[in-house]
Amino acid sequence: MNHCPYCQADIEGNWQQCPLCKGSLEKRTDKKASDPVVTPKY
């Protein structure tokens, strides 16, 4: 799970940058139940 500090989204998958805002992602090991998860359907 990766986290985008710019748009505050958690991103699943092997993305190098945020698919929403193109910002840099940070590795995230914990997951909060209230955090949104973005899963692109490509």
A tleap script that builds the chain and sets N, CA, C and O, in Angstrom:
source leaprc.protein.ff14SB
mol = sequence {
  NMET ASN HIE CYS PRO TYR CYS GLN ALA ASP
  ILE GLU GLY ASN TRP GLN GLN CYS PRO LEU
  CYS LYS GLY SER LEU GLU LYS ARG THR ASP
  LYS LYS ALA SER ASP PRO VAL VAL THR PRO
  LYS CTYR
}
set mol.1.N position { 0.855 -1.174 0.000 }
set mol.1.CA position { 0.000 0.000 0.000 }
set mol.1.C position { 0.900 1.235 0.000 }
set mol.1.O position { 1.845 1.335 0.782 }
set mol.2.N position { 0.589 2.156 -0.881 }
set mol.2.CA position { 1.299 3.425 -0.949 }
set mol.2.C position { 0.354 4.542 -0.555 }
set mol.2.O position { -0.865 4.413 -0.672 }
set mol.3.N position { 0.931 5.646 -0.084 }
set mol.3.CA position { 0.143 6.787 0.363 }
set mol.3.C position { 0.614 8.039 -0.360 }
set mol.3.O position { 1.815 8.277 -0.482 }
set mol.4.N position { -0.332 8.837 -0.839 }
set mol.4.CA position { -0.007 10.121 -1.460 }
set mol.4.C position { -0.204 11.223 -0.423 }
set mol.4.O position { -1.331 11.456 0.014 }
set mol.5.N position { 0.874 11.910 -0.018 }
set mol.5.CA position { 0.740 12.971 0.976 }
set mol.5.C position { 0.070 14.226 0.416 }
set mol.5.O position { -0.357 15.085 1.187 }
set mol.6.N position { -0.029 14.346 -0.890 }
set mol.6.CA position { -0.605 15.538 -1.517 }
set mol.6.C position { -2.127 15.484 -1.550 }
set mol.6.O position { -2.786 16.448 -1.163 }
set mol.7.N position { -2.695 14.364 -2.010 }
set mol.7.CA position { -4.159 14.253 -2.068 }
set mol.7.C position { -4.701 13.334 -0.971 }
set mol.7.O position { -5.904 13.076 -0.921 }
set mol.8.N position { -3.821 12.838 -0.092 }
set mol.8.CA position { -4.202 12.038 1.081 }
set mol.8.C position { -4.901 10.736 0.722 }
set mol.8.O position { -5.755 10.268 1.475 }
set mol.9.N position { -4.553 10.145 -0.415 }
set mol.9.CA position { -5.164 8.885 -0.844 }
set mol.9.C position { -4.198 7.727 -0.621 }
set mol.9.O position { -2.983 7.891 -0.726 }
set mol.10.N position { -4.746 6.566 -0.315 }
set mol.10.CA position { -3.960 5.339 -0.262 }
set mol.10.C position { -4.131 4.633 -1.598 }
set mol.10.O position { -5.252 4.457 -2.074 }
set mol.11.N position { -3.025 4.232 -2.199 }
set mol.11.CA position { -3.026 3.676 -3.543 }
set mol.11.C position { -2.546 2.233 -3.490 }
set mol.11.O position { -1.457 1.956 -2.988 }
set mol.12.N position { -3.356 1.312 -4.007 }
set mol.12.CA position { -2.965 -0.091 -4.092 }
set mol.12.C position { -2.258 -0.335 -5.412 }
set mol.12.O position { -2.548 0.327 -6.408 }
set mol.13.N position { -1.338 -1.277 -5.423 }
set mol.13.CA position { -0.635 -1.626 -6.654 }
set mol.13.C position { 0.783 -1.088 -6.668 }
set mol.13.O position { 1.255 -0.517 -5.685 }
set mol.14.N position { 1.450 -1.275 -7.785 }
set mol.14.CA position { 2.859 -0.895 -7.920 }
set mol.14.C position { 3.024 0.431 -8.653 }
set mol.14.O position { 3.802 0.522 -9.602 }
set mol.15.N position { 2.313 1.437 -8.227 }
set mol.15.CA position { 2.403 2.754 -8.835 }
set mol.15.C position { 3.673 3.464 -8.375 }
set mol.15.O position { 4.060 3.358 -7.211 }
set mol.16.N position { 4.318 4.186 -9.285 }
set mol.16.CA position { 5.490 4.993 -8.950 }
set mol.16.C position { 5.084 6.409 -8.557 }
set mol.16.O position { 5.794 7.074 -7.802 }
set mol.17.N position { 3.946 6.869 -9.067 }
set mol.17.CA position { 3.406 8.177 -8.708 }
set mol.17.C position { 1.895 8.071 -8.575 }
set mol.17.O position { 1.288 7.122 -9.072 }
set mol.18.N position { 1.297 9.026 -7.916 }
set mol.18.CA position { -0.143 9.005 -7.673 }
set mol.18.C position { -0.908 9.119 -8.995 }
set mol.18.O position { -0.642 10.030 -9.779 }
set mol.19.N position { -1.861 8.204 -9.256 }
set mol.19.CA position { -2.643 8.290 -10.494 }
set mol.19.C position { -3.662 9.436 -10.477 }
set mol.19.O position { -4.225 9.780 -11.517 }
set mol.20.N position { -3.898 10.024 -9.307 }
set mol.20.CA position { -4.857 11.122 -9.203 }
set mol.20.C position { -4.209 12.483 -9.419 }
set mol.20.O position { -4.711 13.301 -10.190 }
set mol.21.N position { -3.079 12.728 -8.728 }
set mol.21.CA position { -2.457 14.054 -8.793 }
set mol.21.C position { -1.037 14.027 -9.337 }
set mol.21.O position { -0.414 15.080 -9.476 }
set mol.22.N position { -0.508 12.838 -9.650 }
set mol.22.CA position { 0.851 12.648 -10.184 }
set mol.22.C position { 1.943 12.993 -9.171 }
set mol.22.O position { 3.095 13.203 -9.551 }
set mol.23.N position { 1.585 13.055 -7.872 }
set mol.23.CA position { 2.562 13.321 -6.824 }
set mol.23.C position { 3.351 12.070 -6.463 }
set mol.23.O position { 2.981 10.962 -6.850 }
set mol.24.N position { 4.433 12.251 -5.723 }
set mol.24.CA position { 5.263 11.138 -5.265 }
set mol.24.C position { 4.534 10.366 -4.170 }
set mol.24.O position { 3.850 10.951 -3.330 }
set mol.25.N position { 4.693 9.043 -4.192 }
set mol.25.CA position { 4.045 8.191 -3.204 }
set mol.25.C position { 5.017 7.789 -2.107 }
set mol.25.O position { 6.224 7.700 -2.334 }
set mol.26.N position { 4.483 7.547 -0.915 }
set mol.26.CA position { 5.249 7.038 0.214 }
set mol.26.C position { 4.746 5.636 0.518 }
set mol.26.O position { 3.553 5.359 0.400 }
set mol.27.N position { 5.671 4.739 0.915 }
set mol.27.CA position { 5.273 3.397 1.342 }
set mol.27.C position { 4.509 3.510 2.645 }
set mol.27.O position { 4.890 4.263 3.541 }
set mol.28.N position { 3.429 2.757 2.742 }
set mol.28.CA position { 2.626 2.769 3.959 }
set mol.28.C position { 2.396 1.335 4.395 }
set mol.28.O position { 1.988 0.493 3.594 }
set mol.29.N position { 2.656 1.058 5.659 }
set mol.29.CA position { 2.497 -0.298 6.157 }
set mol.29.C position { 1.232 -0.460 6.991 }
set mol.29.O position { 0.695 -1.563 7.093 }
set mol.30.N position { 0.749 0.633 7.589 }
set mol.30.CA position { -0.486 0.546 8.366 }
set mol.30.C position { -1.644 1.053 7.518 }
set mol.30.O position { -1.460 1.877 6.622 }
set mol.31.N position { -2.826 0.555 7.809 }
set mol.31.CA position { -4.010 0.965 7.060 }
set mol.31.C position { -5.118 1.283 8.046 }
set mol.31.O position { -5.496 0.440 8.860 }
set mol.32.N position { -5.637 2.498 7.975 }
set mol.32.CA position { -6.738 2.891 8.829 }
set mol.32.C position { -8.050 2.586 8.122 }
set mol.32.O position { -8.149 2.729 6.903 }
set mol.33.N position { -9.043 2.170 8.873 }
set mol.33.CA position { -10.333 1.807 8.285 }
set mol.33.C position { -11.013 2.995 7.615 }
set mol.33.O position { -11.796 2.812 6.684 }
set mol.34.N position { -10.724 4.211 8.078 }
set mol.34.CA position { -11.394 5.387 7.528 }
set mol.34.C position { -10.703 5.946 6.288 }
set mol.34.O position { -11.242 6.849 5.647 }
set mol.35.N position { -9.529 5.435 5.933 }
set mol.35.CA position { -8.803 5.938 4.773 }
set mol.35.C position { -9.420 5.424 3.478 }
set mol.35.O position { -9.747 4.242 3.371 }
set mol.36.N position { -9.580 6.310 2.491 }
set mol.36.CA position { -10.086 5.846 1.192 }
set mol.36.C position { -9.030 5.049 0.440 }
set mol.36.O position { -7.835 5.304 0.586 }
set mol.37.N position { -9.462 4.098 -0.353 }
set mol.37.CA position { -8.559 3.289 -1.163 }
set mol.37.C position { -8.919 3.514 -2.627 }
set mol.37.O position { -10.080 3.396 -3.018 }
set mol.38.N position { -7.910 3.838 -3.428 }
set mol.38.CA position { -8.124 4.065 -4.855 }
set mol.38.C position { -7.590 2.861 -5.611 }
set mol.38.O position { -6.406 2.538 -5.516 }
set mol.39.N position { -8.456 2.201 -6.357 }
set mol.39.CA position { -8.057 1.057 -7.164 }
set mol.39.C position { -8.457 1.326 -8.612 }
set mol.39.O position { -9.632 1.213 -8.963 }
set mol.40.N position { -7.487 1.682 -9.451 }
set mol.40.CA position { -7.806 1.966 -10.855 }
set mol.40.C position { -8.323 0.721 -11.579 }
set mol.40.O position { -7.862 -0.389 -11.311 }
set mol.41.N position { -9.253 0.897 -12.473 }
set mol.41.CA position { -9.839 -0.203 -13.242 }
set mol.41.C position { -9.380 -0.098 -14.690 }
set mol.41.O position { -10.140 0.337 -15.555 }
set mol.42.N position { -8.126 -0.498 -14.958 }
set mol.42.CA position { -7.586 -0.432 -16.316 }
set mol.42.C position { -7.542 -1.793 -16.934 }
set mol.42.O position { -7.115 -1.937 -18.080 }
savepdb mol mol.pdb
quit
